[in-house]
Coordinates of C-alpha atoms and ligand atoms in Angstrom, one line a residue:
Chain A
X180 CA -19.8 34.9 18.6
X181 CA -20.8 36.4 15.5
X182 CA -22.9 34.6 12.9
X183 CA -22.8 34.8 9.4
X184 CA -25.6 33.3 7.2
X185 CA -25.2 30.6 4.8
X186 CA -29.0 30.2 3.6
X187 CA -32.0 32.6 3.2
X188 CA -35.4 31.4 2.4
X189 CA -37.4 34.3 1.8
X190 CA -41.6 34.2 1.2
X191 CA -40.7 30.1 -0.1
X192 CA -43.8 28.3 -1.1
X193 CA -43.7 25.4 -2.9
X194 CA -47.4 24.3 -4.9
X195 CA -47.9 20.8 -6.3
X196 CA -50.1 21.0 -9.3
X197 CA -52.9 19.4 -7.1
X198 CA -51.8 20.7 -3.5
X199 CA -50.0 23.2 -1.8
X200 CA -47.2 22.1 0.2
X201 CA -46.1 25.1 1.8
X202 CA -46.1 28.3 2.1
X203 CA -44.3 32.0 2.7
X204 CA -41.8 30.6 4.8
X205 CA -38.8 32.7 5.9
X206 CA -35.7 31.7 7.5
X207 CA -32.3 32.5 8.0
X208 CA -30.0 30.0 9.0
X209 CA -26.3 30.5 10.4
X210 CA -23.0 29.0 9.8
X211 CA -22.4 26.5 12.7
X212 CA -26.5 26.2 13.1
X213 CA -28.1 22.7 13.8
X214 CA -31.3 23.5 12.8
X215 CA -34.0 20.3 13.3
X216 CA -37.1 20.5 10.9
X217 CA -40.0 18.6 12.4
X218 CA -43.4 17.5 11.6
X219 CA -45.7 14.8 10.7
X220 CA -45.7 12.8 7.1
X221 CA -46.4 14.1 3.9
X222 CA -46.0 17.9 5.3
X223 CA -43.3 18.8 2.9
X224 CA -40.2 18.3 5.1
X225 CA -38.2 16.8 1.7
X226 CA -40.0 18.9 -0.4
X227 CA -38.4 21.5 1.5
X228 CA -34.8 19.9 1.3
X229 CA -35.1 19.2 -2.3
X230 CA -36.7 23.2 -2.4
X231 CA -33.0 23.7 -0.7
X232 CA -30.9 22.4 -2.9
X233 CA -32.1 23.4 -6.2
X234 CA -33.6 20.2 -7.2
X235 CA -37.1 21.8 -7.4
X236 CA -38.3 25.3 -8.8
X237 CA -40.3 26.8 -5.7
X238 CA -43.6 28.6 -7.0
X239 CA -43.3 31.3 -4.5
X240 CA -40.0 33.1 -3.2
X241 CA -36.4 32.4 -3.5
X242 CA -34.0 30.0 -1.8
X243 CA -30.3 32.5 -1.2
X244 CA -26.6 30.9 -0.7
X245 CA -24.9 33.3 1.7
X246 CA -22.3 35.2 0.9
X247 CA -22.7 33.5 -2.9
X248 CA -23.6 30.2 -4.7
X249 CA -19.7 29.4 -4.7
X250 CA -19.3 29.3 -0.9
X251 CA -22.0 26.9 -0.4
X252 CA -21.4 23.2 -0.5
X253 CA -24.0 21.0 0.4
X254 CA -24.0 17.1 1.1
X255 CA -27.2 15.3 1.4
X256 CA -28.2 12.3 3.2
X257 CA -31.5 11.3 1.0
X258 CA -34.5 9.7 2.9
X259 CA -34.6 6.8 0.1
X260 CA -31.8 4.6 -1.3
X261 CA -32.6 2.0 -3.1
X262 CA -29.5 -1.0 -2.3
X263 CA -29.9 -4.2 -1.4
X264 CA -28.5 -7.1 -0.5
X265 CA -26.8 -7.8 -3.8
X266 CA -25.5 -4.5 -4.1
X267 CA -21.7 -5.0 -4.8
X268 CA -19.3 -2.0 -4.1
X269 CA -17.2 -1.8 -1.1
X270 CA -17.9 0.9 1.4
X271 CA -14.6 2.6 0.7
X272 CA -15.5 2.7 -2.9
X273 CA -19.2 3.7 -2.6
X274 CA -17.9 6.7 -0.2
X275 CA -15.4 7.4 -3.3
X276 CA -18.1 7.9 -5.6
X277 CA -18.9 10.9 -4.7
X278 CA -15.5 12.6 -5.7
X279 CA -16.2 13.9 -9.1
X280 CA -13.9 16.8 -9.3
X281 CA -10.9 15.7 -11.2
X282 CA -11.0 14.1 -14.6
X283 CA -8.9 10.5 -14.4
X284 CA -11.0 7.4 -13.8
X285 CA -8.7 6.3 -10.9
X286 CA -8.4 8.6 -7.4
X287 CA -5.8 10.7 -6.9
X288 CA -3.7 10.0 -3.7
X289 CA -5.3 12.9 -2.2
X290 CA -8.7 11.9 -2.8
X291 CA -7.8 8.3 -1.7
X292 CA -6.5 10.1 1.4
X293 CA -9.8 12.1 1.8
X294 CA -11.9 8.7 1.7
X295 CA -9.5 7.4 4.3
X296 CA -9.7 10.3 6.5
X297 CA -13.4 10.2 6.8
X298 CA -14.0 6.2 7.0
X299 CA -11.6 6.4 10.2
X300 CA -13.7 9.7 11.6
X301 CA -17.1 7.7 11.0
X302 CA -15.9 4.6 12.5
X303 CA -15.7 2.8 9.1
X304 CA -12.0 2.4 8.7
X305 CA -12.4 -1.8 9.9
X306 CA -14.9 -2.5 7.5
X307 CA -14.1 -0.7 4.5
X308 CA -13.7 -3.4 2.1
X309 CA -17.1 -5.1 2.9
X310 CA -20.0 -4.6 0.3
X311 CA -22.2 -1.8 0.9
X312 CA -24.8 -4.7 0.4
X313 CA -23.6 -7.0 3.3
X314 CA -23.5 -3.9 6.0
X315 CA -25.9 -3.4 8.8
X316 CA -28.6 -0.8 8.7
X317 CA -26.3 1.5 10.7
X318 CA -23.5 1.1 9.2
X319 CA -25.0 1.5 6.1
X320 CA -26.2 5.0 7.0
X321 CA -22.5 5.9 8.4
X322 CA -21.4 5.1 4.5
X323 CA -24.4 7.8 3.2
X324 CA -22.6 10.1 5.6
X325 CA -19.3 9.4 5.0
X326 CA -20.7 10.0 1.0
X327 CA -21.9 13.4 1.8
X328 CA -19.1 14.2 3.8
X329 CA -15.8 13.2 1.5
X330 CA -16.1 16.2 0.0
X331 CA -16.3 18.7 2.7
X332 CA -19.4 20.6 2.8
X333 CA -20.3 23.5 4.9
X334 CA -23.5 22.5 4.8
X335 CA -25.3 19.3 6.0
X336 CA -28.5 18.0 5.1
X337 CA -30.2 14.7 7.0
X338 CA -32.9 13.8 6.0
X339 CA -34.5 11.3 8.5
X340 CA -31.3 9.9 8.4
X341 CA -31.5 8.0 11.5
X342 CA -35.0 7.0 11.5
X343 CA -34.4 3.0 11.3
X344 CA -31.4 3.2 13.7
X345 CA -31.3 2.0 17.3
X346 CA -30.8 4.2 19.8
X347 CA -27.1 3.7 20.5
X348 CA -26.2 3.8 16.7
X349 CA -28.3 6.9 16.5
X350 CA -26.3 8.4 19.1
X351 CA -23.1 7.4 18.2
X352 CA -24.0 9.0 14.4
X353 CA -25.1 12.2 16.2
X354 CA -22.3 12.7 18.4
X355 CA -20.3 12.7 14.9
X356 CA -22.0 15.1 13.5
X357 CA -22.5 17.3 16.3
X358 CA -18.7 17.3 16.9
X359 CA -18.0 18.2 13.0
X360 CA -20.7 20.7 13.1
X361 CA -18.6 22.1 16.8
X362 CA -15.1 21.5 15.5
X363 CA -15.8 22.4 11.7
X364 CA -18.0 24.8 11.9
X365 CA -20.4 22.4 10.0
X366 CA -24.1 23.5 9.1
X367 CA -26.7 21.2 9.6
X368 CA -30.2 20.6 8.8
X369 CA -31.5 17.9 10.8
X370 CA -35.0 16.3 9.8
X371 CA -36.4 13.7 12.2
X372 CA -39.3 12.9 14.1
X373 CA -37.7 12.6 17.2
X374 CA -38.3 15.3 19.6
X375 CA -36.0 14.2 22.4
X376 CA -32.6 14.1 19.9
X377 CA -33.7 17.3 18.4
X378 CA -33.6 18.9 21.6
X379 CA -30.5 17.3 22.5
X380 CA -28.7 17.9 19.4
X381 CA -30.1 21.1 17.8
X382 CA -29.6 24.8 18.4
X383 CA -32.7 25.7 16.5
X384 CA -35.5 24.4 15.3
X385 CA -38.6 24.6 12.4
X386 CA -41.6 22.9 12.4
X387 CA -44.2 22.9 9.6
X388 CA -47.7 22.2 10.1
X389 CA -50.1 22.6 7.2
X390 CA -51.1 25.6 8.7
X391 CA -47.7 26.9 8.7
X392 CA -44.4 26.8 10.1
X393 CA -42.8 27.5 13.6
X394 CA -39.4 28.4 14.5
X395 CA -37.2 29.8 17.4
X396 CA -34.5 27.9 19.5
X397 CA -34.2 24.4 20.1
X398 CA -35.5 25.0 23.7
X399 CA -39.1 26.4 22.8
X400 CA -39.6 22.8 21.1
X401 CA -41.7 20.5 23.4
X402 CA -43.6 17.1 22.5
X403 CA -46.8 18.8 23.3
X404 CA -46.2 21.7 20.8
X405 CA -45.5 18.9 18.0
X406 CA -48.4 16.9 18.8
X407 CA -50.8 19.9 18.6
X408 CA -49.3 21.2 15.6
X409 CA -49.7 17.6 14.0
X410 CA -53.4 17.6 15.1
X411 CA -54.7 20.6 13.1
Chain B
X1029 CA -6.3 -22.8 -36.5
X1030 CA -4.6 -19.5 -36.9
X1031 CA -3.0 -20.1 -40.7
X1032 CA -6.7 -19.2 -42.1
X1033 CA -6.9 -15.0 -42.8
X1034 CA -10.8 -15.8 -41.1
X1035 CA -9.8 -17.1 -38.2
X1036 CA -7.4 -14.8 -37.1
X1037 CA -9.8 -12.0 -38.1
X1038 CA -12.5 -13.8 -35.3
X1039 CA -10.0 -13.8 -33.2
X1040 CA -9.4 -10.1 -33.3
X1041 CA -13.0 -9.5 -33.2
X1042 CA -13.9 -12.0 -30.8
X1043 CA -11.1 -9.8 -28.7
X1044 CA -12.3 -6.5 -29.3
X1045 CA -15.9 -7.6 -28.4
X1046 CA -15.2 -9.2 -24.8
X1047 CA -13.1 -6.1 -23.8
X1048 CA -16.4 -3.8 -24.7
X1049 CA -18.3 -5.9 -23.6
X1050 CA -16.8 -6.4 -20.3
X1051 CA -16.6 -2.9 -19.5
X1052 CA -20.3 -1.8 -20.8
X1053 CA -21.9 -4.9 -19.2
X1054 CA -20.8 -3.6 -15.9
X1055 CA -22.6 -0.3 -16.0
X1056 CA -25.4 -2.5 -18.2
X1057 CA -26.0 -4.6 -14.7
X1058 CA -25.5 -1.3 -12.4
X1059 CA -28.0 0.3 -14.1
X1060 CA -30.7 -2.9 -14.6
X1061 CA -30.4 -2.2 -18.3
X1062 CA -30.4 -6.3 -19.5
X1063 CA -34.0 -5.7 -20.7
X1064 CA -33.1 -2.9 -22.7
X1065 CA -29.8 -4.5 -24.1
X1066 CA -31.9 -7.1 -25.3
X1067 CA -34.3 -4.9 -27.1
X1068 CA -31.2 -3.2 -29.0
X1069 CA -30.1 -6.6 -30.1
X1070 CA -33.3 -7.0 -31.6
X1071 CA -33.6 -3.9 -33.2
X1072 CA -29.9 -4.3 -34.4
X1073 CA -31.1 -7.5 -36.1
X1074 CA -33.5 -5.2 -38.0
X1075 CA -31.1 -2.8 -39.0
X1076 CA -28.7 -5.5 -40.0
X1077 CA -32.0 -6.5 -42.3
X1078 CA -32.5 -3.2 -43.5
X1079 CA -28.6 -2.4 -44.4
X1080 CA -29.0 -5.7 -46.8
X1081 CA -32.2 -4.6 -48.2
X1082 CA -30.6 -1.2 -48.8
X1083 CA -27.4 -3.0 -50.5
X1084 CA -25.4 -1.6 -47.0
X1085 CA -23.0 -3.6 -44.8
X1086 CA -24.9 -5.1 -42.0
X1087 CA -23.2 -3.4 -39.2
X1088 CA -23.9 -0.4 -40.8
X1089 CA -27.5 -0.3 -40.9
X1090 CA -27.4 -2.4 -37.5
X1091 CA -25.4 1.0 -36.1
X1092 CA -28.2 3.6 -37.6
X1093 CA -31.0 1.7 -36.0
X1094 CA -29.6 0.9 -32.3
X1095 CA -28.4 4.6 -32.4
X1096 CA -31.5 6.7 -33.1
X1097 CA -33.7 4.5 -31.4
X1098 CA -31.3 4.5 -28.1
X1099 CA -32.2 7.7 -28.5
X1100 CA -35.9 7.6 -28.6
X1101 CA -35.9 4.8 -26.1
X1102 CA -34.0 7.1 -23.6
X1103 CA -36.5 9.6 -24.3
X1104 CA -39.4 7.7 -23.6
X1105 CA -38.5 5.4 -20.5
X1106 CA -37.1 9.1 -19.0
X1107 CA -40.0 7.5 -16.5
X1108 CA -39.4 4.3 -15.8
X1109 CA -43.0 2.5 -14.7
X1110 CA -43.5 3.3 -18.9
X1111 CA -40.1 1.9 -19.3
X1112 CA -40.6 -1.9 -20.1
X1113 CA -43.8 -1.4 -21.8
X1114 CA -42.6 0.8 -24.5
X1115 CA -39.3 -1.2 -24.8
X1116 CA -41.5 -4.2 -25.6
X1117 CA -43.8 -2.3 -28.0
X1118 CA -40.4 -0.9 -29.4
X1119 CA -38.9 -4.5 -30.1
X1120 CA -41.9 -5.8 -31.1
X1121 CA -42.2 -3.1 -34.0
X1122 CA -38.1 -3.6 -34.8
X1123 CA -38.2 -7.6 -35.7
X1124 CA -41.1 -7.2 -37.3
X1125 CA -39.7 -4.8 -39.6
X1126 CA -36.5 -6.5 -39.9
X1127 CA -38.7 -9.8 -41.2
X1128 CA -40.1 -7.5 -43.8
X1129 CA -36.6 -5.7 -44.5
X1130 CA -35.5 -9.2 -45.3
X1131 CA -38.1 -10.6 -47.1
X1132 CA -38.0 -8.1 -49.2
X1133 CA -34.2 -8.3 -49.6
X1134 CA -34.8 -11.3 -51.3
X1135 CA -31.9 -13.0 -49.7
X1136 CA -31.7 -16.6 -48.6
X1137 CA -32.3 -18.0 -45.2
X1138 CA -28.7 -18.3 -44.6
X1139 CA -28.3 -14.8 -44.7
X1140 CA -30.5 -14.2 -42.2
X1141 CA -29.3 -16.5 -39.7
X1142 CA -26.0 -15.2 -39.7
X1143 CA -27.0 -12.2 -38.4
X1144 CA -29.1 -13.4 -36.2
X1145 CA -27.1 -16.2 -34.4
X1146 CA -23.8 -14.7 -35.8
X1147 CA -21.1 -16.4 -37.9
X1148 CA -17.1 -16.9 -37.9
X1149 CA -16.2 -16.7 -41.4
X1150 CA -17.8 -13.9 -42.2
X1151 CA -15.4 -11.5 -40.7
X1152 CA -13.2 -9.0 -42.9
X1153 CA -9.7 -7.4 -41.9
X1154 CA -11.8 -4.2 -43.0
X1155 CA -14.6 -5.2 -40.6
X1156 CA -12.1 -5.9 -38.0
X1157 CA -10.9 -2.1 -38.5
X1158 CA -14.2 -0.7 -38.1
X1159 CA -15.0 -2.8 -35.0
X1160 CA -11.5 -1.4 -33.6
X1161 CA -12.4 2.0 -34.4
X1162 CA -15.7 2.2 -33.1
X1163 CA -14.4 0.6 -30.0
X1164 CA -11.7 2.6 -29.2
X1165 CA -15.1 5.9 -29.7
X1166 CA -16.7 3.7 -27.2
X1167 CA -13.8 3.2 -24.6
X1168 CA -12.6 7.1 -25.4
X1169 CA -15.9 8.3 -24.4
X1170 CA -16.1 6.0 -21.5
X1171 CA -13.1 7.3 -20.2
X1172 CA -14.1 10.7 -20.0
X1173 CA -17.2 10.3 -18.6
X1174 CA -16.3 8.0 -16.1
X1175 CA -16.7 9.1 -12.6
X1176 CA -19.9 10.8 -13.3
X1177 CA -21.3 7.4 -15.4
X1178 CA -20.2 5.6 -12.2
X1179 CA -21.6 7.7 -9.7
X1180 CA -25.2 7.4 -11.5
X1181 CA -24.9 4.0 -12.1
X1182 CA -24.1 2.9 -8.7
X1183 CA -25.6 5.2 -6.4
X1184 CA -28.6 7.3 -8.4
X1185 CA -29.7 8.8 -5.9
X1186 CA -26.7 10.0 -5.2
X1187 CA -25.7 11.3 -8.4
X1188 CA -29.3 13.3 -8.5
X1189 CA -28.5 14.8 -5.2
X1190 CA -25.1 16.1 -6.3
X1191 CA -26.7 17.5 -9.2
X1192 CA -24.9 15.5 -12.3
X1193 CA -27.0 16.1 -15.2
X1194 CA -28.3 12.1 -15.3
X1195 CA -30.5 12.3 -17.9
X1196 CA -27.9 13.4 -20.0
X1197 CA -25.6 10.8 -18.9
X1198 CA -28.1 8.1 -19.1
X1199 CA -29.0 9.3 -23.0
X1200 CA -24.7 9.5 -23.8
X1201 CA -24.7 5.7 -22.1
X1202 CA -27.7 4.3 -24.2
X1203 CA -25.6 5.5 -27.7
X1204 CA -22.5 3.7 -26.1
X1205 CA -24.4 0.4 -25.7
X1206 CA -26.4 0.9 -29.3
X1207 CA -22.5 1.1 -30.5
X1208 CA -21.4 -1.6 -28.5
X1209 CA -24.5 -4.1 -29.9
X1210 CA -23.6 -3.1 -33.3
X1211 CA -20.3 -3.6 -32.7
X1212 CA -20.8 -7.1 -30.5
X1213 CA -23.6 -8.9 -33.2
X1214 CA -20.8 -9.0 -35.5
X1215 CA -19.4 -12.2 -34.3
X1216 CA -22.4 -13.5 -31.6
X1217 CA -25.2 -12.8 -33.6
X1218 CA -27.8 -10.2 -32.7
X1219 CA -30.2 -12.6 -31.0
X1220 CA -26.9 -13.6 -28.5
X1221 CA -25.2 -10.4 -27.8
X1222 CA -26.9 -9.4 -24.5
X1223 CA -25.5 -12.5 -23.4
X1224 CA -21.7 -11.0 -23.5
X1225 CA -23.2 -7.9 -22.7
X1226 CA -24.7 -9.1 -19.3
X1227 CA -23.2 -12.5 -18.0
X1228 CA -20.1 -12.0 -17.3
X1229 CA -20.7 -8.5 -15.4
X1230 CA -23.7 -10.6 -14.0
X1231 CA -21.2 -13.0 -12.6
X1232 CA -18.4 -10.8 -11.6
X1233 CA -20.9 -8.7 -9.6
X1234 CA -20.2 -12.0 -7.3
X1235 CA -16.6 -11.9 -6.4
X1236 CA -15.4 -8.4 -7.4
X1237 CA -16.3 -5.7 -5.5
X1238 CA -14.9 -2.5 -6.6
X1239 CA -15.8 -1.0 -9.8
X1240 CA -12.6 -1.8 -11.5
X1241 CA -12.4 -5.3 -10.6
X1242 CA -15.7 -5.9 -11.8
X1243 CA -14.6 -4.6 -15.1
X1244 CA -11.4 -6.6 -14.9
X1245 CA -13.2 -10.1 -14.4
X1246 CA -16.3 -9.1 -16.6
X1247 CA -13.8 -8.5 -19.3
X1248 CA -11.8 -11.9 -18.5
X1249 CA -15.0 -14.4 -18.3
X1250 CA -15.9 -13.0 -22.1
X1251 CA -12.5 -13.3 -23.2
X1252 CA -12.4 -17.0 -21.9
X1253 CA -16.0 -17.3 -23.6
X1254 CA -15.4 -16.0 -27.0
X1255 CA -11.6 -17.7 -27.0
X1256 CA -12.7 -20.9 -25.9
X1257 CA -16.0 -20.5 -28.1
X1258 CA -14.6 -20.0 -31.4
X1259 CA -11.7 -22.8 -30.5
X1260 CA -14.6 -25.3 -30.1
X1261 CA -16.3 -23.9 -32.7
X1262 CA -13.8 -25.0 -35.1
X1263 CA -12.9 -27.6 -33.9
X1264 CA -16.6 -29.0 -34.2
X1265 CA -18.1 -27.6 -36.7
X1266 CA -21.0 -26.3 -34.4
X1267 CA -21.9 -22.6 -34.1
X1268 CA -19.6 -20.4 -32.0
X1269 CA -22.4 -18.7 -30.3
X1270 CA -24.0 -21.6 -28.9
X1271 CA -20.5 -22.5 -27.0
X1272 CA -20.4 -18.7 -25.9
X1273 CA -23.4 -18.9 -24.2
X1274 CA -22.9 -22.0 -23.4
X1275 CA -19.5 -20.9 -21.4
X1276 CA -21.1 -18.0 -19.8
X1277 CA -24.1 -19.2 -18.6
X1278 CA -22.5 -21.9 -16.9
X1279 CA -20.0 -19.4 -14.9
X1280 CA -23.2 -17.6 -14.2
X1281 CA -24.6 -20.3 -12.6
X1282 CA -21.6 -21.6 -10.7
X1283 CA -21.2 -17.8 -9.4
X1284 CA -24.7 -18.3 -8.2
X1285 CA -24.4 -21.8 -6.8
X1286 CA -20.9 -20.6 -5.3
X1287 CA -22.6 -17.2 -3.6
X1288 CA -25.5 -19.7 -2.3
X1289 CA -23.2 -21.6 -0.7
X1290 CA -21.1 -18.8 0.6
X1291 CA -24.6 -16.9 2.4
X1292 CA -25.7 -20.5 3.9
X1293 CA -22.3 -21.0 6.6
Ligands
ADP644 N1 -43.0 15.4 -7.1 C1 -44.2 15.5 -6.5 N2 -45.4 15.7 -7.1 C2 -46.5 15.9 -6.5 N3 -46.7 15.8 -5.1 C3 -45.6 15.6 -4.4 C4 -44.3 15.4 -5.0 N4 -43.4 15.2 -4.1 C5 -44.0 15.2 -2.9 N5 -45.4 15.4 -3.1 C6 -46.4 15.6 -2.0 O1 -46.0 16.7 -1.2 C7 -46.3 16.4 0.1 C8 -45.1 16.5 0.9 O2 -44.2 15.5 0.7 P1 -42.8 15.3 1.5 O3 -42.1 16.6 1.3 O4 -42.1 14.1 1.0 O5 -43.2 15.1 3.0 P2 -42.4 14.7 4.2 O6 -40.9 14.6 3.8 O7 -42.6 15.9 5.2 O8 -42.9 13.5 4.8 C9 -46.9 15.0 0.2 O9 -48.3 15.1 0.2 C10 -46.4 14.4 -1.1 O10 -47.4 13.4 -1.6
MG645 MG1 -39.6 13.0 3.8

């Protein structure tokens, strides 16, 4: 198999005007990668996804789309959402939202068909007309992922996506995306705190301490390596 | 009713205010803006004060006012824990100077509570036009921006992530609703226009739950307020924004007491 890279992180260090976050970090991740990033709170795990995605100017080093920019297309599943309980749109139409490409207010039959193609491959298809608001916690998360995934990105990002799920609905979300990122050739960045689905799910992994950051493949990860790079 | 030239040109009005008011309130309630609204009535109300004092048409100086401060409020609450502070500081400032605008207008009282609580027969075919055309800028604009205004305003987070340029957006949507005000206090009055501009989005947040048919029902609870209002209005004698927000409070509150009802089975 060959691999191609998608994303380059070369020398990245990201400073907070009153703390460093991290630090000269180089990585190279490959199309088709599952890559989980580990480590404890407040060690810059978003910081690094936001680094990622352009939403933040790093202060060292420089964050590459491989071959270029245009053959890059990222969907995020953010940490934080803010909806509750009175939240009103459907999940079919929250999913929608996130098709901004073509110009008329309404969906085109295509991009109605997209939103139906991935309700039915994240298990949503029966309840697509309830309010986002009235969903469970797991299905709620299906409807971030069905969000990032309507409009078919190459590249994946969870971010401690399935932290609040059970352990069946975490596996059940998992299996998903391991079988698009199998099937489809789907790039994903994976940031949890649990060891046990990293290693059952990932190919690779990246850990950051504040010291600095580990990588390799998925099998060099143990619970004892995370536990004393948590206590430095 | 309809063989007065005024009352037909309330109608018309009353009209063209529920549609934009229907459609705005819904992104105005999707985007917890009802404090904000409010402050822009109140600093329409100055303007309005200001346009007499400077011999202009009320809506006129109402429209200069809501706009550039939309503006500077957009700028300001760009973080939002300074948000309600500054708005309040803001309105404070805005009646304040509208008092003195109108004080020193040297108008009579009546004056000024037309354009504070609104008035019927005030309403021009010329004034009519102007609402029209500044409504169809409003909906024109809307249109384009759509998608993108309805990504941010239902799913922020979202819309950051994908990398829409929000604060733009969010700036664009505050001139749209400074419009809209200007546009709305013609008939309701300046202290009254959040009303249309939140109630009947706030209700059809209940039973509508795609973007579009929350627009749809917003749109049709004020039509059935400001129709019904100015029917009752003259037909009694008593002002047609007490009926309005009369009408949609009570919907309000029967969407409320329905959606209680609905949660306890
Ligand atoms: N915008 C910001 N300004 C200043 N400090 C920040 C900002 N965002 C995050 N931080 C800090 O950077 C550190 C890393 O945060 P974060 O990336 O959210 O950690 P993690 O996701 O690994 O739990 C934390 O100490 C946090 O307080
Ligand atoms: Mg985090």
């Amino acid at each position: 198999m060959t691999t191609t890279p998608i994303l380059k992180l070369d020398n990245l260090g990201v400073t907070f005007p009153n703390h460093p976050v991290f630090k000269d970090l180089n990585l190279t991740i490959n199309h088709g990668d599952f890559l989980s990033i580990v480590g404890k709170n407040g060690v810059g795990k978003t910081t690094l996804m936001r680094t990622i995605l352009h939403q933040l100017r790093p202060t060292h080093g420089q964050v590459t789309y491989l071959p270029d920019p245009n053959h890059v297309k990222i969907g995020y599943v953010p940490q934080f959402r803010n909806i509750d309980a009175d939240y009103p749109l459907t999940i079919e139409d929250f999913v929608g939202l996130n098709l901004t490409g073509w110009k008329w207010p309404w969906l085109s039959r295509t991009e109605r068909q997209a939103v139906r193609e991935i309700l039915k491959e994240t298990g949503l298809e029966a309840i697509a007309k309830r309010p986002i608001g009235q969903a469970s916690g797991g299905e709620r998360q299906k409807a971030y992922l069905a969000q990032a995934l309507v409009e078919a990105p190459n590249l994946l990002i969870l971010d401690e996506s399935t932290a609040s799920l059970d352990p069946v609905t975490k596996t059940d979300l998992l299996d998903l995306v391991q079988e698009l990122n199998q099937c489809l050739d789907l790039t994903v960045l994976f940031v949890t705190h649990d060891i046990p689905m990293a290693r059952k799910y990932s190919t690779e992994y990246l850990m950051l301490t504040p010291r600095g950051a580990e990588q390799g493949p998925i099998a060099g990860l143990t619970q004892n390596k995370v536990w004393e790079g948590e206590n430095v | 009713m309809f063989s007065y030239e005024f009352m037909r040109n309330a109608f018309a009005a009353g009209t063209i205010i529920a549609i934009i008011c229907g459609i705005m309130g819904v992104f105005v309630i999707a985007r917890n803006m009802s404090f904000l609204t409010h402050t822009l009535s109140e600093i329409g109300f100055s303007g309005a004060a200001f346009g007499i004092f400077a011999g202009w048409a009320p809506l006129n100086g109402m429209l200069l006012f809501t706009v550039v401060s939309s503006v500077i409020v957009g700028q300001l609450s760009a973080r939002s824990e300074r948000r309600e502070a500054a708005t309040s500081a803001i309105s404070a400032l805005f009646i304040g100077l509208g008092i003195l605008f109108l004080s020193l207008a040297n108008k009579n009282a009546s004056y000024a509570t037309s354009i504070l609580f609104g008035s019927v027969i005030g309403i021009s075919a010329a004034d009519v036009r102007q609402m029209l055309w500044l409504s169809l800028l409003v909906l024109i604009v809307i249109f384009v921006i759509y998608r993108f205004l309805k990504f941010d305003s239902f799913d922020h987070t979202g819309a950051r992530v994908k990398g829409l340029w929000t604060n733009s957006l969010s700036i664009t949507f505050l001139v749209l609703l400074a419009l809209s005000v200007s546009v709305a206090a013609q008939i309701v009055g300046s202290l009254l226009i959040f009303i249309l501009l939140t109630l009947p989005a706030a209700t059809a947040k209940y039973f509508a739950h795609t973007v579009s048919g929350m627009m749809i029902l917003a749109v049709a609870l004020a039509l059935i307020g400001v129709w019904l209002g100015l029917v009752l209005s003259y037909v009694t004698n008593y002002p047609v924004s007490f009926f309005i927000a009369a009408i949609e409070a009570v919907c309000y509150f029967a969407a409320l007491g329905w959606q209680k009802l609905q949660t306890a089975e």
